[in-house]
Short mmCIF file of C-alpha atoms and ligand atoms in Angstrom, two decimals:
data_model
loop_
_atom_site.label_atom_id
_atom_site.label_comp_id
_atom_site.label_asym_id
_atom_site.label_seq_id
_atom_site.Cartn_x
_atom_site.Cartn_y
_atom_site.Cartn_z
CA MET A 1 106.63 56.06 96.03
CA ASP A 2 106.21 58.93 98.24
CA ILE A 3 103.77 61.37 97.12
CA PHE A 4 106.37 63.88 95.16
CA ALA A 5 108.04 60.92 93.40
CA ARG A 6 104.04 59.89 92.06
CA GLY A 7 103.41 63.14 91.60
CA LYS A 8 106.38 63.86 89.05
CA LYS A 9 105.69 60.67 87.48
CA TYR A 10 101.63 61.30 87.13
CA LEU A 11 101.00 64.91 86.81
CA ILE A 12 101.85 67.82 83.89
CA ASP A 13 104.46 69.56 85.59
CA VAL A 14 103.85 73.28 85.24
CA TYR A 15 103.62 74.24 89.24
CA LYS A 16 106.35 75.09 91.59
CA ARG A 17 105.31 73.43 94.79
CA PHE A 18 106.19 73.21 98.87
CA PRO A 19 107.86 70.16 99.50
CA LEU A 20 105.20 69.53 101.81
CA ASP A 21 102.59 66.31 101.73
CA VAL A 22 99.45 68.74 103.55
CA ASP A 23 97.09 66.53 105.87
CA ARG A 24 94.44 69.10 107.04
CA GLY A 25 93.94 72.80 107.94
CA GLU A 26 92.18 74.05 110.17
CA GLY A 27 91.32 77.74 110.57
CA ILE A 28 94.01 79.60 109.86
CA TYR A 29 96.96 76.18 109.71
CA LEU A 30 97.87 73.16 107.74
CA PHE A 31 99.03 70.30 109.02
CA ASP A 32 101.49 67.98 107.43
CA LYS A 33 100.73 64.10 107.29
CA GLN A 34 104.10 63.93 109.75
CA GLY A 35 101.78 66.46 112.20
CA LYS A 36 104.06 69.39 111.63
CA LYS A 37 102.31 72.98 111.80
CA TYR A 38 102.35 76.10 109.17
CA LEU A 39 101.28 79.24 109.31
CA ASP A 40 99.04 80.08 106.26
CA PHE A 41 99.39 83.29 104.94
CA LEU A 42 99.66 81.45 101.07
CA ALA A 43 95.71 80.68 101.67
CA GLY A 44 94.93 79.02 98.47
CA ILE A 45 96.25 81.42 96.75
CA ALA A 46 94.14 84.07 97.95
CA VAL A 47 90.97 81.83 98.35
CA ASN A 48 90.14 80.51 102.24
CA ALA A 49 88.88 83.71 103.02
CA LEU A 50 87.62 82.09 106.20
CA GLY A 51 90.30 80.32 106.52
CA TYR A 52 89.65 75.58 107.04
CA GLN A 53 87.24 74.30 108.77
CA HIS A 54 85.33 77.79 109.13
CA PRO A 55 81.65 76.39 110.99
CA ALA A 56 79.39 78.51 108.33
CA VAL A 57 81.04 77.72 106.13
CA ASN A 58 81.22 74.04 106.62
CA GLU A 59 77.40 73.73 107.60
CA ALA A 60 76.63 75.93 104.78
CA ILE A 61 78.11 73.30 102.23
CA LEU A 62 76.58 70.63 104.65
CA LYS A 63 72.93 71.20 104.31
CA GLN A 64 73.32 72.07 99.86
CA LEU A 65 75.20 68.44 99.89
CA HIS A 66 71.62 67.03 101.66
CA ARG A 67 69.40 68.90 98.86
CA ASN A 68 71.24 69.26 95.26
CA LEU A 69 75.24 68.38 94.28
CA HIS A 70 74.39 70.29 90.95
CA LEU A 71 71.76 70.78 88.55
CA SER A 72 72.94 72.96 85.82
CA ASN A 73 71.53 76.35 84.73
CA TYR A 74 68.47 74.43 82.98
CA PHE A 75 66.92 75.44 86.21
CA LEU A 76 66.75 78.41 88.70
CA GLN A 77 68.62 77.94 92.00
CA ASP A 78 67.67 79.62 94.89
CA ILE A 79 71.06 79.24 96.51
CA GLN A 80 72.73 81.06 92.94
CA ILE A 81 70.04 83.47 92.83
CA ALA A 82 70.25 84.33 96.74
CA LEU A 83 74.29 85.01 96.18
CA ALA A 84 73.92 87.29 93.27
CA GLU A 85 71.26 89.17 95.12
CA ARG A 86 74.02 89.81 97.94
CA LEU A 87 76.63 90.22 94.92
CA VAL A 88 74.00 93.48 93.33
CA THR A 89 73.12 94.85 96.45
CA ILE A 90 77.04 94.97 97.70
CA SER A 91 78.48 96.01 94.22
CA GLY A 92 76.20 98.86 93.40
CA LEU A 93 75.37 96.63 89.78
CA SER A 94 72.60 95.05 88.15
CA LYS A 95 73.37 91.27 86.50
CA VAL A 96 75.73 88.68 87.77
CA PHE A 97 77.43 85.97 85.90
CA PHE A 98 78.47 82.74 87.30
CA THR A 99 81.23 80.99 86.34
CA ASN A 100 83.85 78.07 88.01
CA SER A 101 86.93 80.54 87.69
CA GLY A 102 87.98 84.04 87.34
CA THR A 103 89.72 83.26 84.06
CA GLU A 104 85.99 82.57 82.86
CA ALA A 105 84.84 85.85 84.75
CA ILE A 106 87.81 87.84 82.57
CA GLU A 107 86.91 85.60 79.19
CA GLY A 108 83.30 85.94 79.43
CA LEU A 109 83.31 89.80 80.03
CA LEU A 110 85.98 89.52 76.78
CA LYS A 111 82.92 87.96 75.05
CA LEU A 112 80.27 90.43 76.65
CA VAL A 113 82.62 93.83 75.73
CA LYS A 114 82.87 92.64 72.58
CA LYS A 115 79.64 92.75 71.52
CA TRP A 116 78.74 96.00 72.74
CA GLY A 117 81.89 97.14 70.38
CA ASN A 118 80.47 95.71 67.59
CA ARG A 119 77.56 97.48 68.33
CA ASN A 120 78.94 100.99 68.53
CA GLN A 121 81.76 100.31 66.18
CA LYS A 122 84.79 100.22 69.12
CA ASN A 123 87.23 97.11 69.04
CA GLU A 124 90.82 98.60 70.90
CA ILE A 125 90.92 97.19 74.58
CA ILE A 126 93.69 98.52 76.79
CA ALA A 127 95.25 96.27 79.41
CA PHE A 128 98.80 97.57 81.59
CA SER A 129 102.13 95.80 80.87
CA GLY A 130 102.26 93.40 84.39
CA SER A 131 98.86 92.70 84.74
CA PHE A 132 97.28 89.06 84.90
CA HIS A 133 93.96 88.34 83.95
CA GLY A 134 94.33 84.40 83.37
CA ARG A 135 95.98 81.78 80.98
CA SER A 136 92.90 80.90 78.48
CA LEU A 137 94.05 82.49 75.26
CA GLY A 138 91.32 85.01 75.82
CA ALA A 139 92.54 86.24 79.09
CA LEU A 140 95.99 85.77 78.09
CA SER A 141 95.39 87.83 75.56
CA ILE A 142 94.99 91.11 78.16
CA THR A 143 98.06 89.36 80.72
CA MET A 144 100.11 91.53 79.76
CA GLN A 145 103.62 89.23 81.08
CA GLU A 146 105.89 88.01 78.35
CA LYS A 147 107.29 84.70 80.28
CA TYR A 148 103.10 84.35 80.51
CA GLN A 149 102.01 85.00 76.83
CA LYS A 150 105.17 84.55 74.54
CA SER A 151 104.92 80.45 73.50
CA PHE A 152 100.87 81.18 72.63
CA GLU A 153 100.78 83.77 69.99
CA PRO A 154 99.31 85.08 68.45
CA LEU A 155 96.74 86.44 70.84
CA LEU A 156 93.80 88.08 70.32
CA SER A 157 94.21 91.13 68.30
CA ASN A 158 93.39 94.97 69.11
CA ILE A 159 94.87 94.42 72.60
CA LYS A 160 96.52 97.86 73.31
CA THR A 161 99.50 97.19 76.59
CA VAL A 162 100.21 100.90 78.39
CA PRO A 163 103.09 100.88 81.00
CA CYS A 164 101.34 100.69 84.18
CA ASN A 165 101.38 104.25 85.75
CA ASP A 166 101.89 105.89 83.06
CA VAL A 167 99.54 108.46 82.61
CA GLN A 168 100.68 110.50 79.42
CA ALA A 169 100.97 106.65 77.74
CA PHE A 170 97.67 106.21 78.27
CA GLU A 171 96.09 108.94 77.37
CA SER A 172 97.85 108.69 74.29
CA ALA A 173 96.53 105.33 74.04
CA ILE A 174 92.85 106.29 74.08
CA ASN A 175 90.54 107.60 71.61
CA ASP A 176 87.08 106.73 69.89
CA ARG A 177 88.25 102.89 69.27
CA THR A 178 88.73 102.50 72.67
CA LEU A 179 86.53 99.71 73.71
CA ALA A 180 87.44 98.97 76.87
CA VAL A 181 90.00 99.37 79.46
CA PHE A 182 90.63 96.51 82.20
CA TYR A 183 92.52 97.03 84.74
CA GLU A 184 93.10 95.21 88.80
CA GLY A 185 93.63 97.62 91.27
CA ILE A 186 96.41 96.60 92.85
CA MET A 187 98.05 94.10 90.98
CA GLY A 188 98.62 90.65 92.36
CA GLU A 189 100.83 88.27 90.42
CA GLY A 190 102.50 91.47 89.21
CA GLY A 191 104.66 91.93 92.68
CA VAL A 192 101.42 93.79 94.31
CA ARG A 193 101.43 96.97 92.71
CA PRO A 194 98.84 99.28 92.93
CA ILE A 195 97.93 100.60 89.95
CA SER A 196 97.92 105.08 91.11
CA GLU A 197 95.86 107.52 91.61
CA GLU A 198 96.75 109.61 88.90
CA LEU A 199 96.30 106.65 86.56
CA LEU A 200 92.85 105.87 88.40
CA THR A 201 91.33 109.39 87.23
CA ALA A 202 93.16 109.63 83.74
CA VAL A 203 91.05 105.89 82.94
CA TYR A 204 87.85 107.21 84.43
CA ARG A 205 88.05 110.20 83.00
CA GLY A 206 88.85 109.13 80.10
CA ARG A 207 85.52 107.19 80.16
CA GLU A 208 83.86 110.49 79.69
CA ARG A 209 85.42 111.51 76.34
CA PHE A 210 85.79 108.93 74.62
CA GLY A 211 82.75 106.38 75.61
CA TYR A 212 84.49 103.05 76.35
CA LEU A 213 83.74 100.50 79.28
CA ILE A 214 85.95 99.93 82.70
CA ILE A 215 86.00 96.47 83.15
CA THR A 216 88.28 95.94 86.96
CA ASP A 217 89.49 92.48 87.32
CA GLU A 218 88.51 92.18 91.71
CA ILE A 219 89.98 88.41 91.01
CA GLN A 220 92.73 88.65 94.02
CA THR A 221 91.17 92.31 95.44
CA GLY A 222 87.80 91.59 95.93
CA VAL A 223 85.88 89.66 98.94
CA GLY A 224 87.17 91.61 101.74
CA ARG A 225 90.81 91.56 100.88
CA THR A 226 91.78 95.28 100.99
CA GLY A 227 89.06 95.79 103.90
CA THR A 228 86.50 97.00 101.37
CA PHE A 229 84.12 93.93 100.03
CA TYR A 230 85.39 95.05 95.95
CA TYR A 231 88.88 97.71 95.86
CA TYR A 232 87.07 100.09 93.78
CA GLN A 233 84.84 100.80 96.35
CA LYS A 234 87.69 102.88 98.20
CA SER A 235 87.75 105.12 95.21
CA GLY A 236 84.49 106.40 94.73
CA PHE A 237 84.51 105.44 91.17
CA MET A 238 81.70 103.01 89.67
CA PRO A 239 83.30 101.05 87.20
CA ASP A 240 81.46 99.28 84.66
CA GLY A 241 82.14 95.43 84.83
CA VAL A 242 83.72 93.65 87.50
CA ALA A 243 85.67 90.12 87.67
CA THR A 244 85.33 88.64 90.88
CA ALA A 245 86.71 85.37 92.09
CA LYS A 246 89.24 83.09 94.25
CA GLY A 247 87.53 84.28 97.59
CA LEU A 248 83.68 83.98 96.21
CA GLY A 249 83.70 80.03 97.07
CA GLY A 250 84.47 79.94 100.12
CA GLY A 251 87.58 77.26 99.15
CA LEU A 252 85.33 75.96 96.07
CA PRO A 253 85.27 76.46 92.56
CA LEU A 254 83.34 79.33 91.26
CA GLY A 255 83.96 83.23 89.59
CA ALA A 256 81.00 85.89 89.14
CA PHE A 257 81.02 88.45 85.89
CA ILE A 258 78.99 91.08 87.53
CA VAL A 259 78.04 94.14 85.54
CA ASN A 260 75.88 97.19 84.43
CA GLU A 261 71.77 97.59 83.68
CA GLU A 262 73.41 98.27 79.85
CA LEU A 263 75.72 95.66 79.46
CA GLY A 264 73.34 92.82 81.63
CA THR A 265 71.17 92.64 78.30
CA ILE A 266 73.67 92.42 75.77
CA LEU A 267 73.78 88.31 75.87
CA GLU A 268 70.87 86.63 74.69
CA LYS A 269 69.78 83.12 75.15
CA GLY A 270 72.49 80.47 73.96
CA GLU A 271 75.19 83.61 73.57
CA HIS A 272 77.18 82.20 76.88
CA GLY A 273 76.75 79.67 79.09
CA THR A 274 78.38 76.98 81.00
CA THR A 275 77.59 73.93 83.15
CA TYR A 276 78.79 74.45 85.87
CA GLY A 277 79.26 77.83 86.66
CA GLY A 278 76.99 78.83 89.55
CA ASN A 279 77.01 75.27 91.24
CA PRO A 280 74.94 75.11 93.95
CA LEU A 281 77.15 73.57 96.66
CA ALA A 282 79.61 76.18 95.18
CA CYS A 283 77.23 78.87 96.04
CA ALA A 284 75.95 77.74 99.34
CA SER A 285 79.62 78.24 100.48
CA GLY A 286 79.82 81.12 98.59
CA LEU A 287 76.96 82.88 100.18
CA ALA A 288 78.20 81.89 104.09
CA THR A 289 81.23 83.50 103.17
CA VAL A 290 79.97 86.69 101.51
CA GLU A 291 77.35 87.30 104.17
CA ILE A 292 80.68 86.88 107.07
CA VAL A 293 82.88 89.05 104.97
CA SER A 294 80.79 91.83 104.08
CA GLN A 295 79.89 92.66 107.21
CA PRO A 296 81.23 95.92 108.08
CA GLU A 297 83.01 95.11 111.49
CA PHE A 298 84.85 92.28 109.50
CA LEU A 299 86.26 94.10 106.52
CA ARG A 300 87.15 97.07 110.30
CA HIS A 301 89.17 93.93 111.36
CA VAL A 302 90.60 93.40 107.55
CA THR A 303 92.02 97.24 107.64
CA GLU A 304 93.19 97.19 111.26
CA VAL A 305 95.02 93.64 111.44
CA GLY A 306 96.49 94.34 107.81
CA ARG A 307 97.58 98.10 108.72
CA TYR A 308 99.34 95.84 112.01
CA LEU A 309 100.39 93.48 110.17
CA LYS A 310 102.31 96.00 107.36
CA GLU A 311 103.98 97.69 110.39
CA ARG A 312 105.57 94.55 111.48
CA LEU A 313 106.63 93.98 107.96
CA ALA A 314 107.88 97.46 107.89
CA ALA A 315 110.12 96.52 111.51
CA LEU A 316 111.56 94.21 109.82
CA SER A 317 112.46 96.23 106.59
CA GLU A 318 113.85 98.65 108.69
CA GLN A 319 116.80 95.37 109.71
CA TYR A 320 117.35 94.46 106.72
CA PRO A 321 117.26 97.78 104.57
CA SER A 322 119.90 96.99 101.91
CA ILE A 323 117.97 93.71 101.05
CA ILE A 324 113.79 94.78 101.75
CA ARG A 325 113.31 97.63 99.05
CA GLU A 326 109.97 98.36 99.48
CA ILE A 327 106.47 96.95 101.15
CA ARG A 328 103.42 97.59 99.68
CA GLY A 329 99.68 96.74 99.75
CA GLU A 330 96.25 97.76 101.89
CA GLY A 331 94.38 95.32 104.18
CA LEU A 332 95.28 91.66 103.79
CA MET A 333 97.35 91.62 100.15
CA LEU A 334 100.41 92.70 101.22
CA GLY A 335 104.28 92.88 99.32
CA MET A 336 107.51 92.99 100.25
CA GLU A 337 109.64 93.36 97.50
CA VAL A 338 113.24 91.60 98.05
CA ASN A 339 116.64 92.57 95.67
CA GLN A 340 117.92 89.49 96.12
CA LYS A 341 116.64 85.49 97.16
CA ALA A 342 112.77 85.58 97.32
CA PRO A 343 112.88 81.77 96.51
CA GLU A 344 115.62 80.87 99.34
CA LEU A 345 113.55 83.27 101.90
CA MET A 346 110.10 81.45 100.70
CA PHE A 347 111.31 77.62 101.30
CA GLU A 348 112.97 78.95 104.92
CA ALA A 349 109.93 80.47 106.07
CA CYS A 350 108.22 77.54 104.85
CA ALA A 351 111.02 74.98 106.84
CA GLN A 352 110.15 77.31 109.82
CA GLY A 353 106.53 76.84 109.40
CA LEU A 354 105.23 80.03 107.45
CA LEU A 355 103.49 79.54 103.76
CA PHE A 356 103.77 82.60 101.38
CA ASN A 357 104.31 82.68 97.73
CA ILE A 358 106.37 85.05 95.26
CA ALA A 359 104.79 87.39 92.97
CA GLY A 360 106.37 89.11 90.45
CA GLY A 361 109.71 87.82 90.23
CA ASN A 362 111.17 89.09 94.00
CA VAL A 363 108.37 90.13 95.70
CA LEU A 364 106.95 87.55 98.83
CA ARG A 365 103.35 88.02 99.04
CA PHE A 366 100.99 87.87 101.99
CA VAL A 367 97.77 87.15 101.50
CA PRO A 368 96.78 85.26 104.72
CA PRO A 369 93.01 84.36 105.69
CA LEU A 370 91.21 87.34 106.05
CA ILE A 371 90.41 86.22 109.61
CA ILE A 372 94.42 86.25 111.33
CA ASP A 373 94.56 88.17 114.04
CA LYS A 374 97.73 90.62 115.57
CA PRO A 375 99.03 87.54 117.49
CA ALA A 376 99.17 85.29 114.21
CA ALA A 377 100.59 88.85 112.73
CA ASP A 378 103.34 88.74 115.15
CA GLU A 379 103.93 84.85 114.42
CA ALA A 380 104.50 85.18 110.67
CA ALA A 381 106.66 87.90 111.60
CA GLU A 382 108.34 86.26 114.06
CA LYS A 383 108.80 83.18 111.59
CA LEU A 384 110.39 84.97 108.32
CA ARG A 385 112.66 86.82 110.45
CA ARG A 386 114.16 84.00 111.43
CA ALA A 387 114.05 82.57 107.67
CA PHE A 388 116.15 86.46 106.99
CA VAL A 389 118.36 85.28 109.88
CA ASN A 390 118.67 82.13 108.76
CA ILE A 391 119.64 83.26 105.20
CA PHE A 392 121.29 86.44 105.44
CA GLY A 393 122.42 86.52 109.43
CA GLU A 394 121.42 88.32 112.09
CA ALA A 395 120.47 91.96 111.62
C1 PLP B 1 93.42 89.97 89.10
C2 PLP B 1 93.64 87.97 89.11
N1 PLP B 1 92.89 87.30 87.20
C3 PLP B 1 92.93 86.39 87.15
C4 PLP B 1 93.42 84.84 88.05
C5 PLP B 1 92.38 84.00 87.19
O1 PLP B 1 91.83 83.73 88.14
P1 PLP B 1 91.45 81.82 88.53
O2 PLP B 1 93.09 81.17 88.51
O3 PLP B 1 90.16 81.61 88.88
O4 PLP B 1 91.06 81.66 87.24
C6 PLP B 1 94.10 85.74 88.87
C7 PLP B 1 94.56 84.49 89.67
O5 PLP B 1 95.46 84.66 89.97
C8 PLP B 1 94.11 86.75 89.32
O6 PLP B 1 94.76 87.01 90.53
#
């Protein structure tokens, strides 16, 4: 039996997978077992910020491997504290709790804000339609997409959905009972859709009036992906809490929530915890990644190469104006909305040696390793063009 037949036999079948039997990764490329090379603009779903086999990440992992693989949070762990210190400095917030995933970061924040709300007589949480915050029952309760929620209701109560970018609807939804607003600066799974400046301003203005908490989900936008370490740093607004994951572990499972001073003292001993969260191997890999990504010249590189890739995608959209609706996003989190055949384009691009996935039903999403250069952007644009030609004909 080949790997596809064995996968079908032994794994619960919830993923749409590429028809690829991957052997290894190197830099920004994956290689299958026949030795075919793929330019990887999926990057483990926006995880592999420094690509595959980055020497600094590998070295940090090997060094930690020879100290200890796992200790548990019964111990203070130097590597975990070093990473927490970096995240506090970078974010401008005060305290960190480490998790294994993005979903768990959201889940922990939900508990924390609920406890804060119980103290402050507030109980309504606001989330935006099209958002994605994870698939555990708490995180799913604020993931406002019917296709994810419909089989699992009832979910948490007291959640209000506001249509994204509808400032008027947002302003009529908030009141004295509003406990927290959860938002993604750019909705990733929802189709690379940035929240508007007007809505963002309304969210922060509303906090001054009603005193609710603002939690931003930087799981996909964070760790340099949009050209600043966190996306909220572009706006100058300061959230009360941030969820971070994906790129944070440099390829190992690591998430965190980072909160302000007040929220950092809400939970008492025993009220929250995790066996693996902040595992030293993941923190070592994460620290090596964060040290590199947080350098200003690295972030400038992400902005520049992202702008270049966006221009290349825009040039393609001029060739196929009746198919490509819009190019969106910032830095190296870009989306191309098409009005037809998104899955066919994804599989044809894969055959051409370019990997990316689809978000929001009809958006080709590009989240490459942050180390790509302009020639790699050219290579991606050319492979994508060939996929368009093979599906729609020469422009
Ligand atoms: C914005 C956002 N929030 C939360 C999650 C869930 O993170 P994880 O899959 O690490 O649990 C994701 C994952 O795609 C995400 O993009």
